Amino acid sequence: MATDLRVSLTDRCNLRCSYCMPPEGLPWLPNSDVLTDDEVIRLVRVAVERLGVREVRFTGGEPLIRPGLTKIVAASAELAPRPQLSLTTNGIGLERLARPLRDAGLDRVNISLDTLDADRFERLTHRRRHHDVLAGLTAAVAAGLTPVKINAVLLRGINDDEAPALLRFALAHGYELRFIEQMPLDAQHAWDRGTMITAAEILAALQAEFTLLPDPAERGGAPAETWLIDGSTGLDGRPAKVGVIGSVTRPFCGDCDRTRLTADGQVRNCLFATEESDLRSALRDGADDDEIARRWRAAMWGKRAGHGIDDAKFLQPARPMSAIGG
Ligand code: SAM
Ligand code: SF4
């Protein structure tokens, strides 16, 4: 059964990363379709108490723009067994929210940062907010939301020359960097297998400057393959690491232990699933916890063996990443 739950708290965002959504934004979910804070809290409780979920990650869209985030984190931290609680965010607003979120029980954050250059950031995201992300990173460490991880996506001709510089930056500040291969999850359907930057290219670029050693740690269901960086240590005094999530060229579907809940209460058993299970209607029709758990389990039984991106019959899911919850 799935032990790792990703909860999307909103499909809206204050950035427009080109690999995720178009500059004009998207037709957002109507408010009445989005789960209320109490509905989210109830579904997280069912997942922890009845499905065996041990790690809950809040995402979106941009989860920091959800007003009830701190309340949802606090309620999740009270569950037994207490799940690990983390957040994937673009970092904007974290300067203010890192401390309250830590106090509410948040354990860790992943912050997305694709470039060290403010102008490139604006070209990539259509917003001039680079300084806010950097402030968010600093605030996350100060609040103890560690290890702070950085997610970076490289795009050909835009920031594909920045892999070593991003790693130098991460090492200097004690952040753990992970590169993510660009996936066909953009709303514009502009993804192109031929031009995406592959895990092999990222590793070659890093190896030109760093000596990467195989990480002896057990990978388990983690999506990132990690390497130790010879001669560098992290904030905890252990060898520093870098990760690469090769979702397209080095898929890890066989070990995936994830279940996903969209902001409008649909369960997905895979980022690339083309089917969803409607828990919101069940909730609003008065289903009890047993019934919700039964429907959730049934949705997970349908998990396919792999995403099949390289398959000629591959169909990009109708929902973009921002609406699924990355
Ligand atoms: N807004 C938050 C953020 O950007 O971290 C959380 C949601 S975002 C969808 C989660 C992660 O998905 C980010 O690290 C982002 O870079 C990544 N992402 C979005 N679209 C992607 C794509 N097409 N391929 C690979 N990663 C993608
Ligand atoms: Fe927003 Fe995250 Fe998508 Fe960028 S990747 S547009 S920050 S949801």
CSV table of C-alpha atoms and ligand atoms in Angstrom, one decimal:
chain,number,residue,atom,x,y,z
A,1,MET,CA,0.0,0.0,0.0
A,2,ALA,CA,1.1,3.6,-0.5
A,3,THR,CA,3.0,5.1,2.5
A,4,ASP,CA,3.7,8.5,0.9
A,5,LEU,CA,0.9,10.9,0.3
A,6,ARG,CA,1.1,14.1,-1.8
A,7,VAL,CA,-1.7,16.6,-1.1
A,8,SER,CA,-2.3,19.4,-3.5
A,9,LEU,CA,-3.7,22.3,-1.6
A,10,THR,CA,-4.5,24.6,-4.6
A,11,ASP,CA,-4.1,24.5,-8.4
A,12,ARG,CA,-3.3,28.3,-8.3
A,13,CYS,CA,0.2,29.8,-8.4
A,14,ASN,CA,2.0,33.1,-8.2
A,15,LEU,CA,4.6,32.0,-10.8
A,16,ARG,CA,4.2,30.8,-14.4
A,17,CYS,CA,7.1,28.4,-14.8
A,18,SER,CA,7.1,27.7,-18.6
A,19,TYR,CA,7.4,23.9,-18.1
A,20,CYS,CA,4.3,24.0,-15.9
A,21,MET,CA,1.7,26.6,-17.0
A,22,PRO,CA,1.2,29.3,-19.7
A,23,PRO,CA,1.9,33.0,-18.9
A,24,GLU,CA,-1.8,33.8,-18.8
A,25,GLY,CA,-2.5,31.1,-16.1
A,26,LEU,CA,-5.1,28.4,-16.4
A,27,PRO,CA,-8.8,28.1,-15.8
A,28,TRP,CA,-8.6,27.6,-12.0
A,29,LEU,CA,-10.8,25.2,-10.1
A,30,PRO,CA,-13.9,26.8,-8.8
A,31,ASN,CA,-13.7,27.4,-5.0
A,32,SER,CA,-16.7,25.2,-4.4
A,33,ASP,CA,-14.8,22.2,-5.9
A,34,VAL,CA,-11.7,22.7,-3.8
A,35,LEU,CA,-11.7,20.7,-0.6
A,36,THR,CA,-12.2,22.8,2.6
A,37,ASP,CA,-9.5,22.8,5.2
A,38,ASP,CA,-11.6,20.4,7.3
A,39,GLU,CA,-12.1,18.0,4.3
A,40,VAL,CA,-8.4,18.0,3.6
A,41,ILE,CA,-7.6,17.3,7.3
A,42,ARG,CA,-10.2,14.4,7.4
A,43,LEU,CA,-8.7,12.8,4.3
A,44,VAL,CA,-5.1,13.1,5.6
A,45,ARG,CA,-6.4,11.5,8.8
A,46,VAL,CA,-8.0,8.6,7.0
A,47,ALA,CA,-4.8,8.1,5.0
A,48,VAL,CA,-2.6,8.0,8.1
A,49,GLU,CA,-5.0,6.0,10.3
A,50,ARG,CA,-6.3,3.5,7.8
A,51,LEU,CA,-4.0,3.4,4.8
A,52,GLY,CA,-0.6,3.3,6.5
A,53,VAL,CA,0.6,6.7,5.1
A,54,ARG,CA,3.7,7.7,7.0
A,55,GLU,CA,4.8,10.8,5.1
A,56,VAL,CA,2.6,13.7,3.9
A,57,ARG,CA,3.9,16.3,1.5
A,58,PHE,CA,1.8,19.4,0.8
A,59,THR,CA,2.1,20.8,-2.7
A,60,GLY,CA,0.1,22.5,-5.4
A,61,GLY,CA,0.0,24.9,-7.4
A,62,GLU,CA,1.7,26.9,-4.7
A,63,PRO,CA,0.7,25.7,-1.3
A,64,LEU,CA,1.9,28.8,0.5
A,65,ILE,CA,-0.9,30.8,-1.0
A,66,ARG,CA,-3.5,28.6,0.7
A,67,PRO,CA,-4.8,30.5,3.7
A,68,GLY,CA,-5.4,27.4,5.8
A,69,LEU,CA,-2.0,25.8,5.3
A,70,THR,CA,-0.7,26.3,8.9
A,71,LYS,CA,-4.0,24.9,10.3
A,72,ILE,CA,-3.8,21.9,8.0
A,73,VAL,CA,-0.2,21.3,9.0
A,74,ALA,CA,-1.0,21.6,12.7
A,75,ALA,CA,-3.9,19.1,12.5
A,76,SER,CA,-1.7,16.7,10.5
A,77,ALA,CA,1.0,16.9,13.2
A,78,GLU,CA,-1.5,15.7,15.8
A,79,LEU,CA,-2.3,12.4,14.1
A,80,ALA,CA,-1.1,9.1,15.5
A,81,PRO,CA,1.3,7.8,14.3
A,82,ARG,CA,2.6,11.2,13.6
A,83,PRO,CA,3.5,11.4,9.9
A,84,GLN,CA,6.6,13.2,8.6
A,85,LEU,CA,5.3,16.5,7.2
A,86,SER,CA,7.0,18.3,4.3
A,87,LEU,CA,6.2,21.0,1.8
A,88,THR,CA,7.1,21.6,-1.9
A,89,THR,CA,7.0,25.3,-2.6
A,90,ASN,CA,8.4,27.9,-4.9
A,91,GLY,CA,9.5,29.7,-1.7
A,92,ILE,CA,7.7,33.0,-2.2
A,93,GLY,CA,6.3,34.0,1.2
A,94,LEU,CA,8.4,31.5,3.1
A,95,GLU,CA,10.4,34.3,4.6
A,96,ARG,CA,7.3,35.1,6.6
A,97,LEU,CA,5.8,31.6,6.9
A,98,ALA,CA,8.8,29.4,7.7
A,99,ARG,CA,8.6,29.9,11.5
A,100,PRO,CA,4.8,29.6,11.9
A,101,LEU,CA,4.9,26.4,9.8
A,102,ARG,CA,7.8,25.0,11.8
A,103,ASP,CA,5.9,25.8,15.0
A,104,ALA,CA,2.8,24.1,13.5
A,105,GLY,CA,4.8,20.9,13.0
A,106,LEU,CA,6.2,21.1,9.5
A,107,ASP,CA,9.5,19.0,9.3
A,108,ARG,CA,11.1,19.9,6.0
A,109,VAL,CA,10.7,21.9,2.8
A,110,ASN,CA,11.7,21.4,-0.9
A,111,ILE,CA,12.1,24.8,-2.6
A,112,SER,CA,12.1,25.1,-6.4
A,113,LEU,CA,14.9,27.1,-7.8
A,114,ASP,CA,16.1,26.7,-11.4
A,115,THR,CA,18.5,29.5,-11.8
A,116,LEU,CA,20.8,31.8,-9.9
A,117,ASP,CA,20.2,34.7,-12.2
A,118,ALA,CA,17.3,37.1,-11.5
A,119,ASP,CA,16.7,37.9,-15.2
A,120,ARG,CA,16.7,34.3,-16.2
A,121,PHE,CA,14.3,33.6,-13.4
A,122,GLU,CA,12.0,36.2,-14.8
A,123,ARG,CA,12.2,34.7,-18.2
A,124,LEU,CA,11.5,31.2,-16.8
A,125,THR,CA,8.7,32.1,-14.5
A,126,HIS,CA,7.3,35.4,-15.9
A,127,ARG,CA,7.6,37.0,-12.5
A,128,ARG,CA,10.4,39.1,-11.0
A,129,ARG,CA,10.5,37.2,-7.7
A,130,HIS,CA,14.0,35.7,-7.6
A,131,HIS,CA,14.9,37.6,-4.4
A,132,ASP,CA,11.8,36.2,-2.6
A,133,VAL,CA,12.9,32.6,-3.3
A,134,LEU,CA,16.4,33.3,-2.0
A,135,ALA,CA,14.9,34.9,1.1
A,136,GLY,CA,12.6,31.8,1.5
A,137,LEU,CA,15.6,29.5,1.4
A,138,THR,CA,17.4,31.5,4.1
A,139,ALA,CA,14.3,31.6,6.3
A,140,ALA,CA,13.7,27.8,5.9
A,141,VAL,CA,17.2,27.0,7.3
A,142,ALA,CA,16.8,29.6,10.1
A,143,ALA,CA,13.5,28.0,11.1
A,144,GLY,CA,15.0,24.6,11.2
A,145,LEU,CA,13.0,23.1,8.2
A,146,THR,CA,16.1,21.0,7.4
A,147,PRO,CA,17.5,19.4,5.4
A,148,VAL,CA,16.3,22.1,2.9
A,149,LYS,CA,16.2,20.6,-0.5
A,150,ILE,CA,16.3,22.5,-3.8
A,151,ASN,CA,14.4,21.2,-6.9
A,152,ALA,CA,15.8,22.4,-10.2
A,153,VAL,CA,14.5,21.7,-13.7
A,154,LEU,CA,16.9,22.5,-16.6
A,155,LEU,CA,15.7,23.7,-19.9
A,156,ARG,CA,17.8,23.6,-23.1
A,157,GLY,CA,19.0,27.0,-24.1
A,158,ILE,CA,17.7,28.6,-21.0
A,159,ASN,CA,19.4,27.4,-17.9
A,160,ASP,CA,21.1,24.1,-19.0
A,161,ASP,CA,24.5,25.6,-18.4
A,162,GLU,CA,23.8,26.1,-14.6
A,163,ALA,CA,24.1,22.6,-13.2
A,164,PRO,CA,27.6,23.1,-11.6
A,165,ALA,CA,26.8,26.6,-10.4
A,166,LEU,CA,23.6,25.5,-8.8
A,167,LEU,CA,25.5,22.7,-7.0
A,168,ARG,CA,28.2,25.1,-5.9
A,169,PHE,CA,25.5,27.4,-4.5
A,170,ALA,CA,23.7,24.6,-2.7
A,171,LEU,CA,27.0,23.3,-1.2
A,172,ALA,CA,27.9,26.8,0.0
A,173,HIS,CA,24.6,27.2,1.9
A,174,GLY,CA,24.1,23.6,3.0
A,175,TYR,CA,21.0,22.9,0.7
A,176,GLU,CA,20.5,19.5,-0.8
A,177,LEU,CA,20.1,19.9,-4.6
A,178,ARG,CA,18.1,17.6,-6.8
A,179,PHE,CA,17.6,18.0,-10.5
A,180,ILE,CA,14.3,16.8,-12.0
A,181,GLU,CA,14.1,15.8,-15.6
A,182,GLN,CA,11.4,17.8,-17.4
A,183,MET,CA,8.2,15.7,-17.7
A,184,PRO,CA,5.3,16.0,-20.2
A,185,LEU,CA,3.1,17.6,-17.6
A,186,ASP,CA,2.9,21.2,-18.9
A,187,ALA,CA,-0.5,22.6,-19.6
A,188,GLN,CA,0.6,23.8,-23.0
A,189,HIS,CA,1.7,20.3,-24.1
A,190,ALA,CA,5.0,21.7,-25.4
A,191,TRP,CA,7.3,19.0,-23.8
A,192,ASP,CA,9.6,17.5,-26.4
A,193,ARG,CA,11.5,14.2,-25.7
A,194,GLY,CA,14.1,15.3,-28.2
A,195,THR,CA,15.1,18.5,-26.5
A,196,MET,CA,14.7,17.7,-22.8
A,197,ILE,CA,17.8,17.7,-20.7
A,198,THR,CA,18.5,14.1,-19.6
A,199,ALA,CA,19.8,12.8,-16.3
A,200,ALA,CA,22.9,11.6,-18.2
A,201,GLU,CA,23.6,15.1,-19.4
A,202,ILE,CA,23.1,16.6,-16.0
A,203,LEU,CA,25.5,14.1,-14.5
A,204,ALA,CA,28.1,14.7,-17.2
A,205,ALA,CA,27.9,18.4,-16.5
A,206,LEU,CA,28.4,17.9,-12.8
A,207,GLN,CA,31.2,15.4,-13.3
A,208,ALA,CA,33.2,18.0,-15.2
A,209,GLU,CA,33.6,19.9,-11.9
A,210,PHE,CA,32.9,17.4,-9.1
A,211,THR,CA,33.8,13.9,-8.3
A,212,LEU,CA,30.5,12.0,-7.6
A,213,LEU,CA,30.6,8.8,-5.7
A,214,PRO,CA,27.9,6.2,-5.5
A,215,ASP,CA,25.7,6.8,-2.4
A,216,PRO,CA,25.7,3.6,-0.3
A,217,ALA,CA,22.3,4.6,1.4
A,218,GLU,CA,19.3,2.5,0.5
A,219,ARG,CA,17.2,4.3,-2.1
A,220,GLY,CA,13.9,2.7,-1.2
A,221,GLY,CA,10.9,4.4,-2.8
A,222,ALA,CA,12.8,7.7,-3.2
A,223,PRO,CA,12.6,9.1,-6.7
A,224,ALA,CA,16.0,10.7,-6.6
A,225,GLU,CA,19.2,8.7,-7.4
A,226,THR,CA,21.8,10.3,-5.1
A,227,TRP,CA,25.6,10.7,-5.3
A,228,LEU,CA,28.0,11.8,-2.6
A,229,ILE,CA,30.2,14.7,-3.5
A,230,ASP,CA,33.8,13.9,-2.9
A,231,GLY,CA,35.4,16.4,-0.5
A,232,SER,CA,32.1,18.2,0.6
A,233,THR,CA,30.1,18.0,3.8
A,234,GLY,CA,26.6,19.1,4.5
A,235,LEU,CA,25.4,21.2,7.5
A,236,ASP,CA,25.1,17.9,9.5
A,237,GLY,CA,28.7,17.1,9.0
A,238,ARG,CA,27.9,14.1,6.8
A,239,PRO,CA,29.1,13.9,3.1
A,240,ALA,CA,27.1,16.3,0.9
A,241,LYS,CA,24.8,14.7,-1.7
A,242,VAL,CA,23.3,15.6,-5.0
A,243,GLY,CA,20.2,13.9,-6.5
A,244,VAL,CA,18.9,13.4,-10.0
A,245,ILE,CA,15.2,12.5,-10.6
A,246,GLY,CA,15.3,10.8,-14.0
A,247,SER,CA,11.5,10.4,-14.2
A,248,VAL,CA,11.7,10.0,-18.0
A,249,THR,CA,15.0,8.3,-18.8
A,250,ARG,CA,15.5,6.4,-15.5
A,251,PRO,CA,12.0,5.7,-14.3
A,252,PHE,CA,11.5,4.3,-10.8
A,253,CYS,CA,7.9,3.3,-11.1
A,254,GLY,CA,8.5,-0.2,-9.7
A,255,ASP,CA,9.4,1.3,-6.3
A,256,CYS,CA,6.9,4.1,-6.2
A,257,ASP,CA,4.9,4.2,-3.0
A,258,ARG,CA,3.0,7.4,-3.6
A,259,THR,CA,-0.6,8.3,-3.6
A,260,ARG,CA,-1.9,11.7,-4.7
A,261,LEU,CA,-4.8,13.8,-3.6
A,262,THR,CA,-5.7,16.7,-5.9
A,263,ALA,CA,-7.0,20.0,-4.5
A,264,ASP,CA,-10.5,19.0,-5.6
A,265,GLY,CA,-10.4,15.7,-3.8
A,266,GLN,CA,-9.5,13.2,-6.5
A,267,VAL,CA,-7.2,10.4,-5.7
A,268,ARG,CA,-4.6,9.6,-8.4
A,269,ASN,CA,-2.3,6.6,-8.2
A,270,CYS,CA,0.3,8.1,-10.4
A,271,LEU,CA,1.4,11.6,-11.8
A,272,PHE,CA,0.6,10.2,-15.2
A,273,ALA,CA,-2.7,8.4,-14.3
A,274,THR,CA,-5.5,9.1,-16.8
A,275,GLU,CA,-8.1,8.0,-14.2
A,276,GLU,CA,-9.0,9.4,-10.8
A,277,SER,CA,-11.2,8.4,-7.9
A,278,ASP,CA,-13.6,11.0,-6.6
A,279,LEU,CA,-13.3,11.2,-2.8
A,280,ARG,CA,-14.8,14.7,-2.6
A,281,SER,CA,-18.2,13.4,-3.7
A,282,ALA,CA,-18.0,10.5,-1.3
A,283,LEU,CA,-17.1,12.9,1.5
A,284,ARG,CA,-19.9,15.3,0.6
A,285,ASP,CA,-22.4,12.5,0.2
A,286,GLY,CA,-21.8,11.5,3.8
A,287,ALA,CA,-19.4,8.4,3.4
A,288,ASP,CA,-17.9,7.3,6.7
A,289,ASP,CA,-14.1,6.8,7.1
A,290,ASP,CA,-14.4,3.0,6.3
A,291,GLU,CA,-16.0,3.8,3.0
A,292,ILE,CA,-13.5,6.5,2.1
A,293,ALA,CA,-10.6,4.2,3.0
A,294,ARG,CA,-12.2,1.4,0.9
A,295,ARG,CA,-12.5,3.7,-2.2
A,296,TRP,CA,-8.9,5.0,-1.7
A,297,ARG,CA,-7.5,1.4,-1.5
A,298,ALA,CA,-9.4,0.4,-4.6
A,299,ALA,CA,-7.9,3.4,-6.5
A,300,MET,CA,-4.5,2.3,-5.5
A,301,TRP,CA,-5.0,-1.3,-6.7
A,302,GLY,CA,-5.3,0.1,-10.2
A,303,LYS,CA,-1.7,1.5,-10.1
A,304,ARG,CA,0.0,0.6,-13.4
A,305,ALA,CA,3.5,-0.9,-13.5
A,306,GLY,CA,5.0,2.1,-15.2
A,307,HIS,CA,4.2,5.5,-16.7
A,308,GLY,CA,5.0,4.5,-20.3
A,309,ILE,CA,6.2,8.0,-21.4
A,310,ASP,CA,8.4,6.3,-24.0
A,311,ASP,CA,5.5,4.2,-25.2
A,312,ALA,CA,4.0,5.2,-28.6
A,313,LYS,CA,0.6,5.0,-27.0
A,314,PHE,CA,1.5,7.4,-24.1
A,315,LEU,CA,-1.2,9.9,-23.4
A,316,GLN,CA,-0.4,13.0,-21.4
A,317,PRO,CA,-2.8,13.3,-18.5
A,318,ALA,CA,-5.5,15.9,-19.0
A,319,ARG,CA,-4.5,17.7,-15.8
A,320,PRO,CA,-1.3,19.7,-15.8
A,321,MET,CA,1.3,19.3,-13.0
A,322,SER,CA,0.0,22.4,-11.2
A,323,ALA,CA,-3.5,20.8,-10.9
A,324,ILE,CA,-2.2,17.3,-9.9
A,325,GLY,CA,0.3,18.4,-7.3
A,326,GLY,CA,3.9,17.8,-8.1
B,1,SAM,N1,4.7,25.4,-6.7
B,1,SAM,C1,5.5,24.5,-6.0
B,1,SAM,C2,6.9,24.4,-6.5
B,1,SAM,O1,7.1,24.9,-7.7
B,1,SAM,O2,7.7,23.8,-5.9
B,1,SAM,C3,4.9,23.1,-5.8
B,1,SAM,C4,4.2,22.6,-7.0
B,1,SAM,S1,5.3,22.3,-8.4
B,1,SAM,C5,4.2,21.5,-9.6
B,1,SAM,C6,6.3,20.9,-7.8
B,1,SAM,C7,7.6,20.6,-8.5
B,1,SAM,O3,7.2,20.2,-9.8
B,1,SAM,C8,8.5,21.8,-8.7
B,1,SAM,O4,9.8,21.5,-8.2
B,1,SAM,C9,8.5,22.0,-10.2
B,1,SAM,O5,9.8,22.4,-10.6
B,1,SAM,C10,8.2,20.6,-10.7
B,1,SAM,N2,7.6,20.6,-12.0
B,1,SAM,C11,6.6,21.3,-12.5
B,1,SAM,N3,6.4,21.0,-13.8
B,1,SAM,C12,7.3,20.1,-14.1
B,1,SAM,C13,7.6,19.3,-15.3
B,1,SAM,N4,6.9,19.5,-16.5
B,1,SAM,N5,8.6,18.5,-15.3
B,1,SAM,C14,9.3,18.3,-14.2
B,1,SAM,N6,9.1,18.9,-13.0
B,1,SAM,C15,8.1,19.8,-13.0
B,2,SF4,FE1,3.9,27.4,-9.9
B,2,SF4,FE2,5.3,25.4,-9.0
B,2,SF4,FE3,4.1,25.3,-11.4
B,2,SF4,FE4,6.2,26.9,-11.1
B,2,SF4,S1,6.2,24.7,-10.9
B,2,SF4,S2,4.2,27.5,-12.1
B,2,SF4,S3,5.9,27.5,-9.0
B,2,SF4,S4,3.1,25.3,-9.5
